[in-house]
Amino acid sequence: MNAPPNRHEPRFLAAQVGFTLVELLVGVVILSMIMAGLLAALRSYAVTGERLDQRLRQEDENRLVLGFLRQVIGSAQPISEGKTDSRRQVWFFGGERDLQWVGVMPARHGVGGLYRMRLSLASGGSEESLQLVLDYAPMDKPNNDAGWLTHASRAVLFPAVRGMAITYEDPKAQPPERWLRHWPHPDRLPLRVRIDIERNGLPLPPQFISILGRPDSVTGTGIFVIGGG
């Protein structure tokens, strides 16, 4: 004869199928760890993408600014100051951190033709931050206009740099004196200009800029124009 069914047996089996409180807590902890790992991975991916975008924007900015400098410095003209003595002085003043010259400004946004220009460093608002700036004014004043900077416009090429060094190649000198920190020859232009810029703690590639319209000396009026307006 079969034994009568136990009324408590189904309730006992149902209790064995569920999870205990400890098991639920362990599951929640494991799920939280997995979610934290996923969030950290997503955050790291977002930061990496932002840094990559910033690096690409900076490289584009470097390319545009350095290309512009190669163009305007390479167009330097041997224009004299209009002196009456026998030794004509070219309007070109080269220092280690400052360069002034007459060159051709690209014809963009209503700007073009011969301009006085000055490349230099200016204060960027803090002791460790400098700005690379270009001052420029059209050649509508006498050649010996000493106060041209008072009516010049200014463009900030790089808003933050650590430093800049400029050297000048003298084609008539022998190595190692071929590259000079200051241009000492008032009657002629250098063969090339080298510009080294440090930005965000990293040096940019050195720029070797050939002076395309450079004669060996200045005679007569001293005016030699390429594409001027």
JSON list of C-alpha atoms in Angstrom, two decimals:
[
{"chain": "A", "resi": 1, "resn": "MET", "atom": "CA", "xyz": [0.00, 0.00, 0.00]},
{"chain": "A", "resi": 2, "resn": "ASN", "atom": "CA", "xyz": [1.30, 3.40, -0.95]},
{"chain": "A", "resi": 3, "resn": "ALA", "atom": "CA", "xyz": [1.89, 5.94, 1.78]},
{"chain": "A", "resi": 4, "resn": "PRO", "atom": "CA", "xyz": [-0.37, 9.01, 1.78]},
{"chain": "A", "resi": 5, "resn": "PRO", "atom": "CA", "xyz": [1.16, 12.14, 0.21]},
{"chain": "A", "resi": 6, "resn": "ASN", "atom": "CA", "xyz": [2.85, 14.56, 2.52]},
{"chain": "A", "resi": 7, "resn": "ARG", "atom": "CA", "xyz": [1.24, 18.00, 2.40]},
{"chain": "A", "resi": 8, "resn": "HIS", "atom": "CA", "xyz": [4.50, 19.74, 3.37]},
{"chain": "A", "resi": 9, "resn": "GLU", "atom": "CA", "xyz": [6.67, 18.27, 0.59]},
{"chain": "A", "resi": 10, "resn": "PRO", "atom": "CA", "xyz": [5.80, 20.78, -2.23]},
{"chain": "A", "resi": 11, "resn": "ARG", "atom": "CA", "xyz": [6.51, 23.69, 0.09]},
{"chain": "A", "resi": 12, "resn": "PHE", "atom": "CA", "xyz": [9.92, 22.18, 0.93]},
{"chain": "A", "resi": 13, "resn": "LEU", "atom": "CA", "xyz": [10.81, 21.68, -2.75]},
{"chain": "A", "resi": 14, "resn": "ALA", "atom": "CA", "xyz": [9.78, 25.25, -3.62]},
{"chain": "A", "resi": 15, "resn": "ALA", "atom": "CA", "xyz": [12.06, 26.61, -0.94]},
{"chain": "A", "resi": 16, "resn": "GLN", "atom": "CA", "xyz": [15.01, 24.73, -2.43]},
{"chain": "A", "resi": 17, "resn": "VAL", "atom": "CA", "xyz": [14.50, 26.29, -5.91]},
{"chain": "A", "resi": 18, "resn": "GLY", "atom": "CA", "xyz": [14.91, 30.01, -4.84]},
{"chain": "A", "resi": 19, "resn": "PHE", "atom": "CA", "xyz": [18.08, 32.04, -3.95]},
{"chain": "A", "resi": 20, "resn": "THR", "atom": "CA", "xyz": [19.25, 32.90, -0.50]},
{"chain": "A", "resi": 21, "resn": "LEU", "atom": "CA", "xyz": [19.88, 36.48, 0.55]},
{"chain": "A", "resi": 22, "resn": "VAL", "atom": "CA", "xyz": [23.64, 35.87, 0.54]},
{"chain": "A", "resi": 23, "resn": "GLU", "atom": "CA", "xyz": [23.53, 34.57, -3.03]},
{"chain": "A", "resi": 24, "resn": "LEU", "atom": "CA", "xyz": [21.55, 37.62, -4.14]},
{"chain": "A", "resi": 25, "resn": "LEU", "atom": "CA", "xyz": [24.04, 39.95, -2.50]},
{"chain": "A", "resi": 26, "resn": "VAL", "atom": "CA", "xyz": [26.96, 38.17, -4.17]},
{"chain": "A", "resi": 27, "resn": "GLY", "atom": "CA", "xyz": [25.22, 38.44, -7.54]},
{"chain": "A", "resi": 28, "resn": "VAL", "atom": "CA", "xyz": [24.57, 42.15, -7.06]},
{"chain": "A", "resi": 29, "resn": "VAL", "atom": "CA", "xyz": [28.22, 42.74, -6.12]},
{"chain": "A", "resi": 30, "resn": "ILE", "atom": "CA", "xyz": [29.47, 40.85, -9.18]},
{"chain": "A", "resi": 31, "resn": "LEU", "atom": "CA", "xyz": [27.07, 42.74, -11.44]},
{"chain": "A", "resi": 32, "resn": "SER", "atom": "CA", "xyz": [28.22, 46.04, -9.92]},
{"chain": "A", "resi": 33, "resn": "MET", "atom": "CA", "xyz": [31.86, 45.14, -10.57]},
{"chain": "A", "resi": 34, "resn": "ILE", "atom": "CA", "xyz": [31.07, 44.29, -14.19]},
{"chain": "A", "resi": 35, "resn": "MET", "atom": "CA", "xyz": [29.20, 47.57, -14.68]},
{"chain": "A", "resi": 36, "resn": "ALA", "atom": "CA", "xyz": [32.01, 49.54, -13.06]},
{"chain": "A", "resi": 37, "resn": "GLY", "atom": "CA", "xyz": [34.51, 47.92, -15.42]},
{"chain": "A", "resi": 38, "resn": "LEU", "atom": "CA", "xyz": [32.34, 48.74, -18.42]},
{"chain": "A", "resi": 39, "resn": "LEU", "atom": "CA", "xyz": [31.93, 52.35, -17.31]},
{"chain": "A", "resi": 40, "resn": "ALA", "atom": "CA", "xyz": [35.69, 52.71, -16.77]},
{"chain": "A", "resi": 41, "resn": "ALA", "atom": "CA", "xyz": [36.36, 51.28, -20.24]},
{"chain": "A", "resi": 42, "resn": "LEU", "atom": "CA", "xyz": [33.84, 53.66, -21.83]},
{"chain": "A", "resi": 43, "resn": "ARG", "atom": "CA", "xyz": [35.30, 56.63, -19.94]},
{"chain": "A", "resi": 44, "resn": "SER", "atom": "CA", "xyz": [38.82, 55.69, -21.03]},
{"chain": "A", "resi": 45, "resn": "TYR", "atom": "CA", "xyz": [37.65, 55.35, -24.62]},
{"chain": "A", "resi": 46, "resn": "ALA", "atom": "CA", "xyz": [36.00, 58.78, -24.49]},
{"chain": "A", "resi": 47, "resn": "VAL", "atom": "CA", "xyz": [39.12, 60.41, -23.02]},
{"chain": "A", "resi": 48, "resn": "THR", "atom": "CA", "xyz": [41.32, 58.75, -25.63]},
{"chain": "A", "resi": 49, "resn": "GLY", "atom": "CA", "xyz": [39.04, 59.93, -28.42]},
{"chain": "A", "resi": 50, "resn": "GLU", "atom": "CA", "xyz": [39.02, 63.48, -27.06]},
{"chain": "A", "resi": 51, "resn": "ARG", "atom": "CA", "xyz": [42.82, 63.52, -26.84]},
{"chain": "A", "resi": 52, "resn": "LEU", "atom": "CA", "xyz": [43.10, 62.17, -30.36]},
{"chain": "A", "resi": 53, "resn": "ASP", "atom": "CA", "xyz": [40.75, 64.86, -31.68]},
{"chain": "A", "resi": 54, "resn": "GLN", "atom": "CA", "xyz": [42.74, 67.52, -29.83]},
{"chain": "A", "resi": 55, "resn": "ARG", "atom": "CA", "xyz": [46.00, 66.18, -31.25]},
{"chain": "A", "resi": 56, "resn": "LEU", "atom": "CA", "xyz": [44.60, 66.19, -34.79]},
{"chain": "A", "resi": 57, "resn": "ARG", "atom": "CA", "xyz": [43.32, 69.76, -34.40]},
{"chain": "A", "resi": 58, "resn": "GLN", "atom": "CA", "xyz": [46.71, 70.86, -33.10]},
{"chain": "A", "resi": 59, "resn": "GLU", "atom": "CA", "xyz": [48.54, 69.17, -35.98]},
{"chain": "A", "resi": 60, "resn": "ASP", "atom": "CA", "xyz": [46.25, 70.92, -38.47]},
{"chain": "A", "resi": 61, "resn": "GLU", "atom": "CA", "xyz": [46.91, 74.24, -36.73]},
{"chain": "A", "resi": 62, "resn": "ASN", "atom": "CA", "xyz": [50.66, 73.62, -36.79]},
{"chain": "A", "resi": 63, "resn": "ARG", "atom": "CA", "xyz": [50.56, 72.78, -40.48]},
{"chain": "A", "resi": 64, "resn": "LEU", "atom": "CA", "xyz": [48.60, 75.91, -41.39]},
{"chain": "A", "resi": 65, "resn": "VAL", "atom": "CA", "xyz": [50.69, 78.31, -39.28]},
{"chain": "A", "resi": 66, "resn": "LEU", "atom": "CA", "xyz": [54.06, 76.90, -40.34]},
{"chain": "A", "resi": 67, "resn": "GLY", "atom": "CA", "xyz": [52.99, 76.90, -43.98]},
{"chain": "A", "resi": 68, "resn": "PHE", "atom": "CA", "xyz": [51.93, 80.53, -43.66]},
{"chain": "A", "resi": 69, "resn": "LEU", "atom": "CA", "xyz": [55.29, 81.48, -42.10]},
{"chain": "A", "resi": 70, "resn": "ARG", "atom": "CA", "xyz": [57.20, 79.72, -44.87]},
{"chain": "A", "resi": 71, "resn": "GLN", "atom": "CA", "xyz": [55.22, 81.70, -47.41]},
{"chain": "A", "resi": 72, "resn": "VAL", "atom": "CA", "xyz": [55.51, 85.18, -45.92]},
{"chain": "A", "resi": 73, "resn": "ILE", "atom": "CA", "xyz": [59.12, 84.90, -44.71]},
{"chain": "A", "resi": 74, "resn": "GLY", "atom": "CA", "xyz": [60.21, 83.26, -47.94]},
{"chain": "A", "resi": 75, "resn": "SER", "atom": "CA", "xyz": [58.82, 86.27, -49.83]},
{"chain": "A", "resi": 76, "resn": "ALA", "atom": "CA", "xyz": [61.10, 88.74, -47.99]},
{"chain": "A", "resi": 77, "resn": "GLN", "atom": "CA", "xyz": [62.09, 91.61, -50.29]},
{"chain": "A", "resi": 78, "resn": "PRO", "atom": "CA", "xyz": [65.42, 93.48, -50.32]},
{"chain": "A", "resi": 79, "resn": "ILE", "atom": "CA", "xyz": [63.80, 96.89, -49.98]},
{"chain": "A", "resi": 80, "resn": "SER", "atom": "CA", "xyz": [66.12, 99.59, -48.67]},
{"chain": "A", "resi": 81, "resn": "GLU", "atom": "CA", "xyz": [65.31, 102.16, -46.01]},
{"chain": "A", "resi": 82, "resn": "GLY", "atom": "CA", "xyz": [65.73, 104.99, -48.50]},
{"chain": "A", "resi": 83, "resn": "LYS", "atom": "CA", "xyz": [69.04, 106.24, -47.11]},
{"chain": "A", "resi": 84, "resn": "THR", "atom": "CA", "xyz": [71.23, 108.50, -49.20]},
{"chain": "A", "resi": 85, "resn": "ASP", "atom": "CA", "xyz": [74.59, 107.02, -48.24]},
{"chain": "A", "resi": 86, "resn": "SER", "atom": "CA", "xyz": [76.47, 104.65, -50.52]},
{"chain": "A", "resi": 87, "resn": "ARG", "atom": "CA", "xyz": [75.66, 101.59, -48.42]},
{"chain": "A", "resi": 88, "resn": "ARG", "atom": "CA", "xyz": [72.00, 100.81, -48.74]},
{"chain": "A", "resi": 89, "resn": "GLN", "atom": "CA", "xyz": [70.38, 99.13, -45.75]},
{"chain": "A", "resi": 90, "resn": "VAL", "atom": "CA", "xyz": [67.83, 96.41, -46.41]},
{"chain": "A", "resi": 91, "resn": "TRP", "atom": "CA", "xyz": [64.66, 96.61, -44.34]},
{"chain": "A", "resi": 92, "resn": "PHE", "atom": "CA", "xyz": [65.41, 93.32, -42.61]},
{"chain": "A", "resi": 93, "resn": "PHE", "atom": "CA", "xyz": [66.20, 93.05, -38.90]},
{"chain": "A", "resi": 94, "resn": "GLY", "atom": "CA", "xyz": [66.88, 89.58, -37.57]},
{"chain": "A", "resi": 95, "resn": "GLY", "atom": "CA", "xyz": [67.26, 88.73, -33.90]},
{"chain": "A", "resi": 96, "resn": "GLU", "atom": "CA", "xyz": [67.17, 85.48, -31.97]},
{"chain": "A", "resi": 97, "resn": "ARG", "atom": "CA", "xyz": [63.52, 85.91, -30.94]},
{"chain": "A", "resi": 98, "resn": "ASP", "atom": "CA", "xyz": [62.39, 88.73, -33.20]},
{"chain": "A", "resi": 99, "resn": "LEU", "atom": "CA", "xyz": [62.31, 89.15, -36.98]},
{"chain": "A", "resi": 100, "resn": "GLN", "atom": "CA", "xyz": [61.21, 92.17, -39.03]},
{"chain": "A", "resi": 101, "resn": "TRP", "atom": "CA", "xyz": [61.03, 92.18, -42.81]},
{"chain": "A", "resi": 102, "resn": "VAL", "atom": "CA", "xyz": [59.10, 93.36, -45.86]},
{"chain": "A", "resi": 103, "resn": "GLY", "atom": "CA", "xyz": [57.28, 90.56, -47.63]},
{"chain": "A", "resi": 104, "resn": "VAL", "atom": "CA", "xyz": [54.27, 89.67, -49.72]},
{"chain": "A", "resi": 105, "resn": "MET", "atom": "CA", "xyz": [51.11, 89.01, -47.73]},
{"chain": "A", "resi": 106, "resn": "PRO", "atom": "CA", "xyz": [48.85, 86.36, -49.29]},
{"chain": "A", "resi": 107, "resn": "ALA", "atom": "CA", "xyz": [45.87, 87.92, -51.06]},
{"chain": "A", "resi": 108, "resn": "ARG", "atom": "CA", "xyz": [43.15, 86.60, -48.77]},
{"chain": "A", "resi": 109, "resn": "HIS", "atom": "CA", "xyz": [40.30, 88.34, -46.97]},
{"chain": "A", "resi": 110, "resn": "GLY", "atom": "CA", "xyz": [41.10, 91.68, -48.55]},
{"chain": "A", "resi": 111, "resn": "VAL", "atom": "CA", "xyz": [44.78, 91.54, -47.55]},
{"chain": "A", "resi": 112, "resn": "GLY", "atom": "CA", "xyz": [47.56, 91.35, -50.11]},
{"chain": "A", "resi": 113, "resn": "GLY", "atom": "CA", "xyz": [50.65, 93.04, -51.46]},
{"chain": "A", "resi": 114, "resn": "LEU", "atom": "CA", "xyz": [53.79, 94.32, -49.75]},
{"chain": "A", "resi": 115, "resn": "TYR", "atom": "CA", "xyz": [53.66, 94.49, -45.97]},
{"chain": "A", "resi": 116, "resn": "ARG", "atom": "CA", "xyz": [56.00, 95.23, -43.13]},
{"chain": "A", "resi": 117, "resn": "MET", "atom": "CA", "xyz": [55.92, 92.25, -40.80]},
{"chain": "A", "resi": 118, "resn": "ARG", "atom": "CA", "xyz": [57.29, 91.35, -37.42]},
{"chain": "A", "resi": 119, "resn": "LEU", "atom": "CA", "xyz": [57.39, 87.85, -35.93]},
{"chain": "A", "resi": 120, "resn": "SER", "atom": "CA", "xyz": [57.93, 87.83, -32.17]},
{"chain": "A", "resi": 121, "resn": "LEU", "atom": "CA", "xyz": [56.82, 86.47, -28.80]},
{"chain": "A", "resi": 122, "resn": "ALA", "atom": "CA", "xyz": [54.33, 88.29, -26.60]},
{"chain": "A", "resi": 123, "resn": "SER", "atom": "CA", "xyz": [53.09, 87.69, -23.08]},
{"chain": "A", "resi": 124, "resn": "GLY", "atom": "CA", "xyz": [50.32, 85.11, -22.93]},
{"chain": "A", "resi": 125, "resn": "GLY", "atom": "CA", "xyz": [48.94, 86.08, -19.54]},
{"chain": "A", "resi": 126, "resn": "SER", "atom": "CA", "xyz": [51.21, 83.88, -17.40]},
{"chain": "A", "resi": 127, "resn": "GLU", "atom": "CA", "xyz": [54.91, 83.56, -16.73]},
{"chain": "A", "resi": 128, "resn": "GLU", "atom": "CA", "xyz": [55.14, 80.15, -18.44]},
{"chain": "A", "resi": 129, "resn": "SER", "atom": "CA", "xyz": [52.93, 80.96, -21.44]},
{"chain": "A", "resi": 130, "resn": "LEU", "atom": "CA", "xyz": [53.93, 83.05, -24.43]},
{"chain": "A", "resi": 131, "resn": "GLN", "atom": "CA", "xyz": [52.13, 83.86, -27.66]},
{"chain": "A", "resi": 132, "resn": "LEU", "atom": "CA", "xyz": [53.62, 83.69, -31.13]},
{"chain": "A", "resi": 133, "resn": "VAL", "atom": "CA", "xyz": [52.36, 86.85, -32.83]},
{"chain": "A", "resi": 134, "resn": "LEU", "atom": "CA", "xyz": [52.69, 88.53, -36.22]},
{"chain": "A", "resi": 135, "resn": "ASP", "atom": "CA", "xyz": [52.44, 92.32, -36.51]},
{"chain": "A", "resi": 136, "resn": "TYR", "atom": "CA", "xyz": [51.81, 93.59, -40.03]},
{"chain": "A", "resi": 137, "resn": "ALA", "atom": "CA", "xyz": [51.12, 96.88, -41.81]},
{"chain": "A", "resi": 138, "resn": "PRO", "atom": "CA", "xyz": [50.87, 97.71, -45.53]},
{"chain": "A", "resi": 139, "resn": "MET", "atom": "CA", "xyz": [53.73, 99.51, -47.26]},
{"chain": "A", "resi": 140, "resn": "ASP", "atom": "CA", "xyz": [51.81, 102.76, -47.66]},
{"chain": "A", "resi": 141, "resn": "LYS", "atom": "CA", "xyz": [54.26, 104.77, -45.57]},
{"chain": "A", "resi": 142, "resn": "PRO", "atom": "CA", "xyz": [57.82, 105.91, -46.35]},
{"chain": "A", "resi": 143, "resn": "ASN", "atom": "CA", "xyz": [60.41, 103.16, -46.35]},
{"chain": "A", "resi": 144, "resn": "ASN", "atom": "CA", "xyz": [62.04, 104.53, -43.22]},
{"chain": "A", "resi": 145, "resn": "ASP", "atom": "CA", "xyz": [58.81, 104.66, -41.20]},
{"chain": "A", "resi": 146, "resn": "ALA", "atom": "CA", "xyz": [60.19, 103.89, -37.74]},
{"chain": "A", "resi": 147, "resn": "GLY", "atom": "CA", "xyz": [56.81, 103.99, -36.01]},
{"chain": "A", "resi": 148, "resn": "TRP", "atom": "CA", "xyz": [55.02, 101.48, -38.18]},
{"chain": "A", "resi": 149, "resn": "LEU", "atom": "CA", "xyz": [54.20, 99.21, -35.23]},
{"chain": "A", "resi": 150, "resn": "THR", "atom": "CA", "xyz": [51.92, 101.88, -33.77]},
{"chain": "A", "resi": 151, "resn": "HIS", "atom": "CA", "xyz": [49.46, 101.45, -36.64]},
{"chain": "A", "resi": 152, "resn": "ALA", "atom": "CA", "xyz": [50.11, 97.75, -37.32]},
{"chain": "A", "resi": 153, "resn": "SER", "atom": "CA", "xyz": [47.57, 94.95, -36.93]},
{"chain": "A", "resi": 154, "resn": "ARG", "atom": "CA", "xyz": [48.37, 91.89, -34.83]},
{"chain": "A", "resi": 155, "resn": "ALA", "atom": "CA", "xyz": [47.54, 88.24, -35.41]},
{"chain": "A", "resi": 156, "resn": "VAL", "atom": "CA", "xyz": [48.08, 85.54, -32.77]},
{"chain": "A", "resi": 157, "resn": "LEU", "atom": "CA", "xyz": [49.54, 82.56, -34.62]},
{"chain": "A", "resi": 158, "resn": "PHE", "atom": "CA", "xyz": [49.96, 80.26, -31.60]},
{"chain": "A", "resi": 159, "resn": "PRO", "atom": "CA", "xyz": [48.17, 81.20, -28.36]},
{"chain": "A", "resi": 160, "resn": "ALA", "atom": "CA", "xyz": [50.63, 79.30, -26.15]},
{"chain": "A", "resi": 161, "resn": "VAL", "atom": "CA", "xyz": [54.27, 78.44, -26.82]},
{"chain": "A", "resi": 162, "resn": "ARG", "atom": "CA", "xyz": [57.24, 77.75, -24.54]},
{"chain": "A", "resi": 163, "resn": "GLY", "atom": "CA", "xyz": [59.83, 79.45, -26.71]},
{"chain": "A", "resi": 164, "resn": "MET", "atom": "CA", "xyz": [61.20, 80.28, -30.16]},
{"chain": "A", "resi": 165, "resn": "ALA", "atom": "CA", "xyz": [64.70, 80.55, -31.62]},
{"chain": "A", "resi": 166, "resn": "ILE", "atom": "CA", "xyz": [65.57, 82.09, -35.00]},
{"chain": "A", "resi": 167, "resn": "THR", "atom": "CA", "xyz": [68.89, 81.69, -36.82]},
{"chain": "A", "resi": 168, "resn": "TYR", "atom": "CA", "xyz": [70.07, 82.99, -40.20]},
{"chain": "A", "resi": 169, "resn": "GLU", "atom": "CA", "xyz": [72.22, 81.33, -42.83]},
{"chain": "A", "resi": 170, "resn": "ASP", "atom": "CA", "xyz": [75.00, 83.48, -44.27]},
{"chain": "A", "resi": 171, "resn": "PRO", "atom": "CA", "xyz": [75.98, 82.09, -47.71]},
{"chain": "A", "resi": 172, "resn": "LYS", "atom": "CA", "xyz": [79.31, 83.92, -47.60]},
{"chain": "A", "resi": 173, "resn": "ALA", "atom": "CA", "xyz": [80.42, 82.43, -44.28]},
{"chain": "A", "resi": 174, "resn": "GLN", "atom": "CA", "xyz": [82.11, 79.11, -43.64]},
{"chain": "A", "resi": 175, "resn": "PRO", "atom": "CA", "xyz": [80.87, 76.47, -41.18]},
{"chain": "A", "resi": 176, "resn": "PRO", "atom": "CA", "xyz": [80.37, 76.55, -38.25]},
{"chain": "A", "resi": 177, "resn": "GLU", "atom": "CA", "xyz": [79.82, 80.32, -38.50]},
{"chain": "A", "resi": 178, "resn": "ARG", "atom": "CA", "xyz": [77.32, 79.85, -41.32]},
{"chain": "A", "resi": 179, "resn": "TRP", "atom": "CA", "xyz": [74.28, 79.98, -39.02]},
{"chain": "A", "resi": 180, "resn": "LEU", "atom": "CA", "xyz": [73.98, 83.19, -37.00]},
{"chain": "A", "resi": 181, "resn": "ARG", "atom": "CA", "xyz": [71.71, 84.11, -34.09]},
{"chain": "A", "resi": 182, "resn": "HIS", "atom": "CA", "xyz": [71.57, 87.73, -35.23]},
{"chain": "A", "resi": 183, "resn": "TRP", "atom": "CA", "xyz": [71.72, 88.93, -38.82]},
{"chain": "A", "resi": 184, "resn": "PRO", "atom": "CA", "xyz": [74.63, 91.43, -38.96]},
{"chain": "A", "resi": 185, "resn": "HIS", "atom": "CA", "xyz": [74.64, 92.38, -42.65]},
{"chain": "A", "resi": 186, "resn": "PRO", "atom": "CA", "xyz": [72.59, 95.52, -43.37]},
{"chain": "A", "resi": 187, "resn": "ASP", "atom": "CA", "xyz": [73.02, 95.36, -47.15]},
{"chain": "A", "resi": 188, "resn": "ARG", "atom": "CA", "xyz": [71.75, 91.86, -47.95]},
{"chain": "A", "resi": 189, "resn": "LEU", "atom": "CA", "xyz": [69.31, 89.17, -46.93]},
{"chain": "A", "resi": 190, "resn": "PRO", "atom": "CA", "xyz": [70.19, 85.75, -45.52]},
{"chain": "A", "resi": 191, "resn": "LEU", "atom": "CA", "xyz": [70.07, 82.68, -47.70]},
{"chain": "A", "resi": 192, "resn": "ARG", "atom": "CA", "xyz": [67.73, 80.85, -45.34]},
{"chain": "A", "resi": 193, "resn": "VAL", "atom": "CA", "xyz": [66.00, 81.43, -42.03]},
{"chain": "A", "resi": 194, "resn": "ARG", "atom": "CA", "xyz": [65.60, 78.64, -39.50]},
{"chain": "A", "resi": 195, "resn": "ILE", "atom": "CA", "xyz": [62.79, 78.82, -36.93]},
{"chain": "A", "resi": 196, "resn": "ASP", "atom": "CA", "xyz": [62.52, 76.46, -33.94]},
{"chain": "A", "resi": 197, "resn": "ILE", "atom": "CA", "xyz": [59.31, 76.62, -31.89]},
{"chain": "A", "resi": 198, "resn": "GLU", "atom": "CA", "xyz": [58.46, 74.69, -28.73]},
{"chain": "A", "resi": 199, "resn": "ARG", "atom": "CA", "xyz": [54.77, 74.19, -28.13]},
{"chain": "A", "resi": 200, "resn": "ASN", "atom": "CA", "xyz": [53.04, 72.27, -25.32]},
{"chain": "A", "resi": 201, "resn": "GLY", "atom": "CA", "xyz": [56.38, 70.98, -24.12]},
{"chain": "A", "resi": 202, "resn": "LEU", "atom": "CA", "xyz": [57.27, 69.47, -27.50]},
{"chain": "A", "resi": 203, "resn": "PRO", "atom": "CA", "xyz": [59.48, 71.03, -30.18]},
{"chain": "A", "resi": 204, "resn": "LEU", "atom": "CA", "xyz": [57.89, 71.43, -33.59]},
{"chain": "A", "resi": 205, "resn": "PRO", "atom": "CA", "xyz": [59.90, 70.32, -36.63]},
{"chain": "A", "resi": 206, "resn": "PRO", "atom": "CA", "xyz": [62.52, 72.98, -37.44]},
{"chain": "A", "resi": 207, "resn": "GLN", "atom": "CA", "xyz": [61.53, 75.19, -40.36]},
{"chain": "A", "resi": 208, "resn": "PHE", "atom": "CA", "xyz": [64.22, 75.97, -42.94]},
{"chain": "A", "resi": 209, "resn": "ILE", "atom": "CA", "xyz": [62.83, 78.82, -45.03]},
{"chain": "A", "resi": 210, "resn": "SER", "atom": "CA", "xyz": [64.60, 79.86, -48.22]},
{"chain": "A", "resi": 211, "resn": "ILE", "atom": "CA", "xyz": [64.45, 83.56, -49.15]},
{"chain": "A", "resi": 212, "resn": "LEU", "atom": "CA", "xyz": [63.22, 83.18, -52.72]},
{"chain": "A", "resi": 213, "resn": "GLY", "atom": "CA", "xyz": [63.71, 86.74, -53.98]},
{"chain": "A", "resi": 214, "resn": "ARG", "atom": "CA", "xyz": [67.13, 87.28, -52.44]},
{"chain": "A", "resi": 215, "resn": "PRO", "atom": "CA", "xyz": [69.85, 88.94, -54.51]},
{"chain": "A", "resi": 216, "resn": "ASP", "atom": "CA", "xyz": [73.36, 89.00, -53.06]},
{"chain": "A", "resi": 217, "resn": "SER", "atom": "CA", "xyz": [73.26, 92.75, -52.51]},
{"chain": "A", "resi": 218, "resn": "VAL", "atom": "CA", "xyz": [71.04, 95.79, -52.91]},
{"chain": "A", "resi": 219, "resn": "THR", "atom": "CA", "xyz": [71.80, 98.45, -55.48]},
{"chain": "A", "resi": 220, "resn": "GLY", "atom": "CA", "xyz": [69.91, 101.37, -56.98]},
{"chain": "A", "resi": 221, "resn": "THR", "atom": "CA", "xyz": [66.51, 101.78, -55.38]},
{"chain": "A", "resi": 222, "resn": "GLY", "atom": "CA", "xyz": [66.76, 98.43, -53.68]},
{"chain": "A", "resi": 223, "resn": "ILE", "atom": "CA", "xyz": [63.27, 97.42, -54.72]},
{"chain": "A", "resi": 224, "resn": "PHE", "atom": "CA", "xyz": [62.69, 93.89, -55.92]},
{"chain": "A", "resi": 225, "resn": "VAL", "atom": "CA", "xyz": [59.06, 92.83, -55.93]},
{"chain": "A", "resi": 226, "resn": "ILE", "atom": "CA", "xyz": [57.41, 89.50, -56.62]},
{"chain": "A", "resi": 227, "resn": "GLY", "atom": "CA", "xyz": [53.66, 89.64, -56.91]},
{"chain": "A", "resi": 228, "resn": "GLY", "atom": "CA", "xyz": [53.33, 92.83, -54.90]},
{"chain": "A", "resi": 229, "resn": "GLY", "atom": "CA", "xyz": [50.25, 94.95, -55.03]}
]
